[in-house]
Amino acid sequence: MAAEFTRTNPKSLITTIYAFSVILCALGGSRTLRLNSESELDDSDSLVYLWPLPSEFTFGNDTLSIDPDLSLAVAGSGGSSAIVRDAFERYRSIIFKHSTRFSKLKLWGKPVYDVSKLRIIVHSDNEELQLGTDESYSLFVVKNDDHSIIGVATIEANSVYGALRGLETFSQLCAFDYETKTVKVYKAPWHIQDKPRFEYRGLLLDTSRHYEPIDVIKQIIESMSYAKLNVLHWHIIDEESFPLEVPTYPNLWKGAYTKWERYTVEDAYEIVNFAKMRGINVMAEIDIPGHAESWGAGYPDLWPSPTCREPLDVSNNFTFDVVSGILTDMRKIFPFGLFHLGGDEVNTDCWNSTPHVKQWLQDRNMTTKEAYQYFVLRAQEIAISKNWTPVNWEETFNAFASNLNPQTVVHNWLGAGVCPKAVAKGYRCIFSNQGVWYLDHLDIPWDGVYNAEPLEGIKDASEQQLVLGGEVCIWGERVDASNVQQTIWPRAAAAAERLWSNREATSGVNTTLTALPRLQYFRCLLTRRGVPAAPVANFYARSAPVGPGSCYEQ
Amino acid sequence: MPKSVSYGHLSRYLSKDFELKTDGSKYVDASEILKGGFSRLLDVIEAAHVIANNFSHFDQSVLLKGIHVFIFSPNDELQYGVDESYKLLIPANGNPVYAHLEAQTIYGALHGLQTFSQLCHFNFTTRAIEVHQVPWTIIDQPRFSYRGLLIDTSRHYQPLPMIKKVIDSMAYAKLNVLHWHIVDSQSFPLEIPSYPKLWDGAYSISERYTMADAAEIVSYAQQRGINVLAEIDVPGHAVSWGTGYPSLWPSKDCQEPLDVSNEFTFKVIDGILSDFSKIFKFRFIHLGGDEVDTSCWRKTPHTRNWLQKNGLNESEAYQYFVLRAQKIALSHGYEIINWEETFNNFGNKLSRKTVVHNWLGGGVAERVVAAGLRCIVSNQDKWYLHYLDTTWQEFYMNEPLTNIKNPIQQGLVIGGEVCMWGEYIDGSDIEQTIWPRAAAAAERLWTAYDNLAKDPRQVTGRLAHFRCLLNQRGVAAAPLAGPGRVAPAEPGSCYKQ
């Protein structure tokens, strides 16, 4: 069976058969979810309830029933991967959440379902997950016709991670029909060709301001996969606490809030592996030298002095030994090619006010600003020596752009217009403008997030290539396990579509028509999967629903 | 807090292949309730951190090989009043060492497993699960048989996974009744096979529960020792019924209460309860009966005529409705729970099988039990969770037996319930509005009166730990400091917020 599908381009197989027309987010149509007297979906609705919107798709008018005993058939050299098999099982339990025990299609003895098999073809058996890993896939759901006995759903992808994205899309096409008690795919036949617009689609999670339990981190990773995000930026450590075990410097996690609020090395491996099974990279961060006070709880020498504790002591070689030790330990855990070195909000007063640091500066004839640059560049060298590409917050670029290592990825946050400057100088950039993509800012409504464009102000095609993507950030000052998910969702999904879907599809003039109903639908889908996503339409994020009503309208 | 606790000062570790042993138990576990409970026990204690693979460096004598569970009753029927007591021993020595759990019923044993899970802590040095303060002897039983939580799936639909998560977390706090306020004026989400248009009153085609879904919820809850109390709130909270059957309304313009003059109204109630009796096996059914504004009966010509013909005033018609609904419920084998307005208006007419559900305020339970009826306490000033300004301390201090001295009358207070009304609650905020405040009430309902703290400040540390434990198990319990559902005020440890 595998030999049949040896070609590597997933488009090759079916594009030759079907002509694809790009359907830019179909407009208009009445809502399909209202319960009218017929209790049926209104087929005239042309809105496609997929999130994020695939790059190319066509659909028809058929309704197909899906066998509750849906089986998996794999092909291609990567088809037998455990990543595919486990994902199929996860999605099976999502798709068949309601009991189909009383399916009316089963009442007449032999059940008759239109689709009994999901075929997944994966061309490559390379399971390495990295920036730029091929996430494209094609998905076809077609009714049986004269040429075949049963209808089939087919996902074809180059990598297992593309197959995961296809499974997510397939699960979103499936809807439980309460009348027949079966799962249906409406508007078939579906032909979908999909790939992400940006290779970096991130979410930052801060476990220093508040500890997030492992189970909660896993829930977040799982929900990220529903929105096709692919990088968990783990802001592990900051001033407030140091929750991660670092074997080389075992006193570091004395900076944790309590002995219970810590992660072992094995816990970190577990998170990375859990994420990988869902096609999500984990980018670790140590935010130096400015956000590192908690390091000194275990090693007070890292502070300029016990009374002036931040930034890390630039004059002490031990500081860089510790940075190097942390990176050595982390390199074993985090296979992702990017590593975040922070570098933001560095207030160098302590360097000036602490005698031994001041002396060190004078001996080298350095200003504090030069010392900041020295620190960042030296940390970059350590990261590069460990085969990591350094990511730094934009202040490093703003302060000494041309001296940064050319490999540096500049992480924007302060405001608009930074990525255009960074890519003009040849640096790569990640877009996280706090005015639109900081999720802890509760006064940014969904459309503020949705309409933010990472390529704003960048015309040149080769410069556009340098924007790796973007990231929404959920800083933890006022977020803990009790409210993190509803602060992330649904707004992170708005950014996820911006980062995944075609720019033309997401830049329509009337997103209230083209995006809002779909986002409301996706938010309800999240809650139906157990993710506590907040109402979409409230002005303040994370606020309770304004009154009784349907999920689809709130 | 358990009824009686004693402990030592030794430490023991759960062995890598910590096992369940049931030799000598009379209970055969045909529905695998114990097996499921044990497997969930392992899941929650292992969820916090990754356990070491290598246990070879441990001295065998410090390892707990497993837990030996003795259940004396072979019966696994879950019902009101089922024996929930248990005795948990964790000895320091043995060859090999087993924890011992004894219970009359499987449901007592499940509580024992919950207590055991709270004694387990991840040790960051050995990377194993440690039980401190061995040997333990814990003897425990609940103070009240009815320890409830109301959820409302009419004002907002709650997806199945959300309801299941609520049930999971209830088991952690040893609550034992999920009061499912399924239907109300705003929406009718449940399928009723006898009257298949009723769920046309749902918000949308997908905000509905099939009968199979409801059966699944009941079975999921039963596996965790939790009863499901179904409610239809008649006649006053039922506008949504008329979407599918408009003749249940007095008229199109005056849609509530249900049409008292129409025999069809009672046929529908009978059909619903007949369908209910196939899946809701709890002894009680809740018939609502609160907040009945009868003005539509007066304003609508045909109901007004009916009242006149039968010589009834509006309040007599309200009584007629409630009592007739009670008779229907009794005919299906249910005992009845009604909201307190029914008692306040015509308490002496209610079936003697009625349990009066207090909500309007304090002082109702004493009148109810003085009249010889049973009572559930839910006074809204203390136990309504959607009132965010009611603090956990107030939840903790609300005493169901206030002013009830006579032991026979005390016995008529079957327990209490915290209520999570759904006007402002959907899948996004239900967990953090329920927890941790419901846990404060859960201790009030479980723990022997003499073991309860007289000053809630004595509980703060323990409740904060329980809240962090819920977080660790993936439940979005909110900080203690501040009103309900508050965001943490600033960075800090879970244990201090």
Short mmCIF file of C-alpha atoms in Angstrom, two decimals, chain A residues 32-37 39-41 97-99 101-102 176 178-179 181 209-211 213-216 219 240 245 253 257-267 270 476-483 485-486 523-524 526-535 542-552 554, chain B residues 47-51 121-122 124-125 127 132 154-157 159-162 164-165 186 191 199-213 215-216 422-429 431-432 465 467-468 471-479 485-497:
data_model
loop_
_atom_site.label_atom_id
_atom_site.label_comp_id
_atom_site.label_asym_id
_atom_site.label_seq_id
_atom_site.Cartn_x
_atom_site.Cartn_y
_atom_site.Cartn_z
CA THR A 32 -26.56 27.90 10.99
CA LEU A 33 -26.92 27.06 14.61
CA ARG A 34 -30.30 28.43 15.42
CA LEU A 35 -32.79 25.83 16.29
CA ASN A 36 -35.66 26.35 13.97
CA SER A 37 -38.67 24.16 13.63
CA SER A 39 -33.91 21.53 13.63
CA GLU A 40 -31.56 21.17 10.73
CA LEU A 41 -28.51 23.00 9.60
CA LYS A 97 -17.76 12.81 22.55
CA HIS A 98 -21.50 12.26 22.54
CA SER A 99 -22.62 8.70 22.80
CA ARG A 101 -24.92 4.12 21.24
CA PHE A 102 -28.41 4.95 20.07
CA PHE A 176 -22.74 15.58 16.24
CA TYR A 178 -28.64 15.24 17.75
CA GLU A 179 -31.49 13.89 15.68
CA LYS A 181 -27.29 10.54 17.10
CA ARG A 209 5.04 35.20 38.58
CA HIS A 210 2.73 32.29 39.30
CA TYR A 211 3.59 28.62 39.18
CA PRO A 213 0.98 23.02 37.59
CA ILE A 214 2.07 20.44 34.99
CA ASP A 215 -1.50 19.39 34.34
CA VAL A 216 -2.46 22.97 33.51
CA GLN A 219 -4.09 21.54 29.05
CA GLU A 240 9.82 36.45 41.41
CA GLU A 245 15.68 22.30 38.56
CA TRP A 253 15.55 26.32 42.41
CA TYR A 257 8.08 30.13 45.83
CA THR A 258 7.71 26.94 47.83
CA LYS A 259 9.09 23.45 47.69
CA TRP A 260 5.89 22.31 45.99
CA GLU A 261 6.00 24.93 43.23
CA ARG A 262 8.86 23.46 41.26
CA TYR A 263 9.57 21.52 38.06
CA THR A 264 12.06 18.69 37.96
CA VAL A 265 14.18 18.04 34.89
CA GLU A 266 11.95 15.03 34.24
CA ASP A 267 8.88 17.28 34.41
CA GLU A 270 7.63 15.42 29.98
CA GLY A 476 1.66 35.88 34.88
CA GLU A 477 1.42 38.73 37.35
CA ARG A 478 -2.32 38.37 37.71
CA VAL A 479 -2.75 34.98 36.11
CA ASP A 480 -2.58 31.60 37.79
CA ALA A 481 -4.08 28.16 37.28
CA SER A 482 -7.52 29.58 38.07
CA ASN A 483 -7.73 32.00 35.18
CA GLN A 485 -6.95 29.52 30.10
CA GLN A 486 -9.82 31.99 29.91
CA ARG A 523 -14.75 29.37 21.25
CA CYS A 524 -17.74 27.10 21.83
CA LEU A 526 -13.06 24.88 22.84
CA THR A 527 -15.53 24.76 25.73
CA ARG A 528 -17.00 21.57 24.31
CA ARG A 529 -13.52 20.09 24.46
CA GLY A 530 -13.21 21.14 28.08
CA VAL A 531 -11.17 24.30 27.51
CA PRO A 532 -12.59 27.20 29.54
CA ALA A 533 -12.49 29.80 26.77
CA ALA A 534 -14.15 33.09 27.71
CA PRO A 535 -16.98 34.81 25.82
CA ARG A 542 -11.96 36.98 30.73
CA SER A 543 -15.15 38.58 31.97
CA ALA A 544 -18.19 36.50 32.75
CA PRO A 545 -21.01 36.24 30.23
CA VAL A 546 -23.26 39.28 30.46
CA GLY A 547 -26.41 37.25 30.95
CA PRO A 548 -28.14 34.03 29.99
CA GLY A 549 -27.76 33.07 26.36
CA SER A 550 -26.28 30.81 23.76
CA CYS A 551 -22.54 30.26 23.70
CA TYR A 552 -22.62 30.99 19.98
CA GLN A 554 -21.65 35.58 23.47
CA ALA B 47 -0.14 14.07 37.75
CA ALA B 48 1.88 16.51 39.80
CA HIS B 49 5.37 15.37 38.77
CA VAL B 50 7.19 12.65 36.91
CA ILE B 51 8.05 9.75 39.22
CA HIS B 121 3.25 14.09 48.36
CA PHE B 122 5.90 14.18 45.67
CA PHE B 124 11.67 16.34 45.08
CA THR B 125 14.78 14.58 46.36
CA ARG B 127 11.39 11.66 43.02
CA HIS B 132 4.56 11.57 55.80
CA SER B 154 -30.48 26.33 31.25
CA ARG B 155 -29.13 29.86 31.60
CA HIS B 156 -25.96 28.62 29.93
CA TYR B 157 -25.35 25.25 28.39
CA PRO B 159 -20.67 21.02 27.66
CA LEU B 160 -20.29 17.43 28.83
CA PRO B 161 -16.58 17.67 29.65
CA MET B 162 -17.31 20.65 31.89
CA LYS B 164 -17.59 15.79 34.14
CA LYS B 165 -14.82 18.04 35.45
CA GLN B 186 -34.25 30.34 29.12
CA GLU B 191 -33.99 15.32 25.05
CA TRP B 199 -35.68 20.27 23.33
CA ASP B 200 -36.63 22.60 20.51
CA GLY B 201 -36.42 25.00 23.45
CA ALA B 202 -32.61 24.62 23.48
CA TYR B 203 -30.48 27.64 22.64
CA SER B 204 -29.14 26.01 19.48
CA ILE B 205 -28.96 22.65 17.79
CA SER B 206 -25.73 21.80 19.49
CA GLU B 207 -26.45 23.07 22.99
CA ARG B 208 -28.37 19.95 23.90
CA TYR B 209 -28.05 16.71 25.84
CA THR B 210 -29.33 13.42 24.51
CA MET B 211 -30.82 10.90 26.93
CA ALA B 212 -27.65 8.90 26.37
CA ASP B 213 -25.61 11.93 27.45
CA ALA B 215 -27.28 8.51 31.32
CA GLU B 216 -23.55 8.94 30.77
CA GLY B 422 -25.92 30.02 35.57
CA GLU B 423 -26.92 33.55 34.55
CA TYR B 424 -23.28 34.67 34.47
CA ILE B 425 -21.68 31.24 34.39
CA ASP B 426 -20.67 29.25 31.36
CA GLY B 427 -17.90 26.84 30.52
CA SER B 428 -15.33 29.58 30.95
CA ASP B 429 -15.89 30.53 34.58
CA GLU B 431 -14.78 26.09 38.05
CA GLN B 432 -13.27 29.18 39.60
CA HIS B 465 -3.47 23.77 50.32
CA ARG B 467 -7.07 24.94 46.52
CA CYS B 468 -3.51 24.41 45.26
CA ASN B 471 -4.96 23.45 40.67
CA GLN B 472 -2.42 20.65 40.54
CA ARG B 473 -5.20 18.29 39.46
CA GLY B 474 -6.14 20.69 36.68
CA VAL B 475 -9.12 22.32 38.41
CA ALA B 476 -9.21 26.11 38.03
CA ALA B 477 -9.87 26.91 41.69
CA ALA B 478 -9.55 30.64 42.43
CA PRO B 479 -7.42 32.33 45.10
CA ARG B 485 -13.48 34.08 41.24
CA VAL B 486 -10.94 36.81 41.89
CA ALA B 487 -7.73 37.01 39.88
CA PRO B 488 -4.60 36.84 42.00
CA ALA B 489 -3.75 40.34 43.16
CA GLU B 490 -0.04 40.09 42.39
CA PRO B 491 2.75 37.58 41.79
CA GLY B 492 3.15 35.06 44.56
CA SER B 493 2.81 31.52 45.78
CA CYS B 494 -0.47 29.67 45.33
CA TYR B 495 -0.29 28.70 48.99
CA LYS B 496 -0.42 32.31 50.13
CA GLN B 497 -3.10 33.71 47.82
#
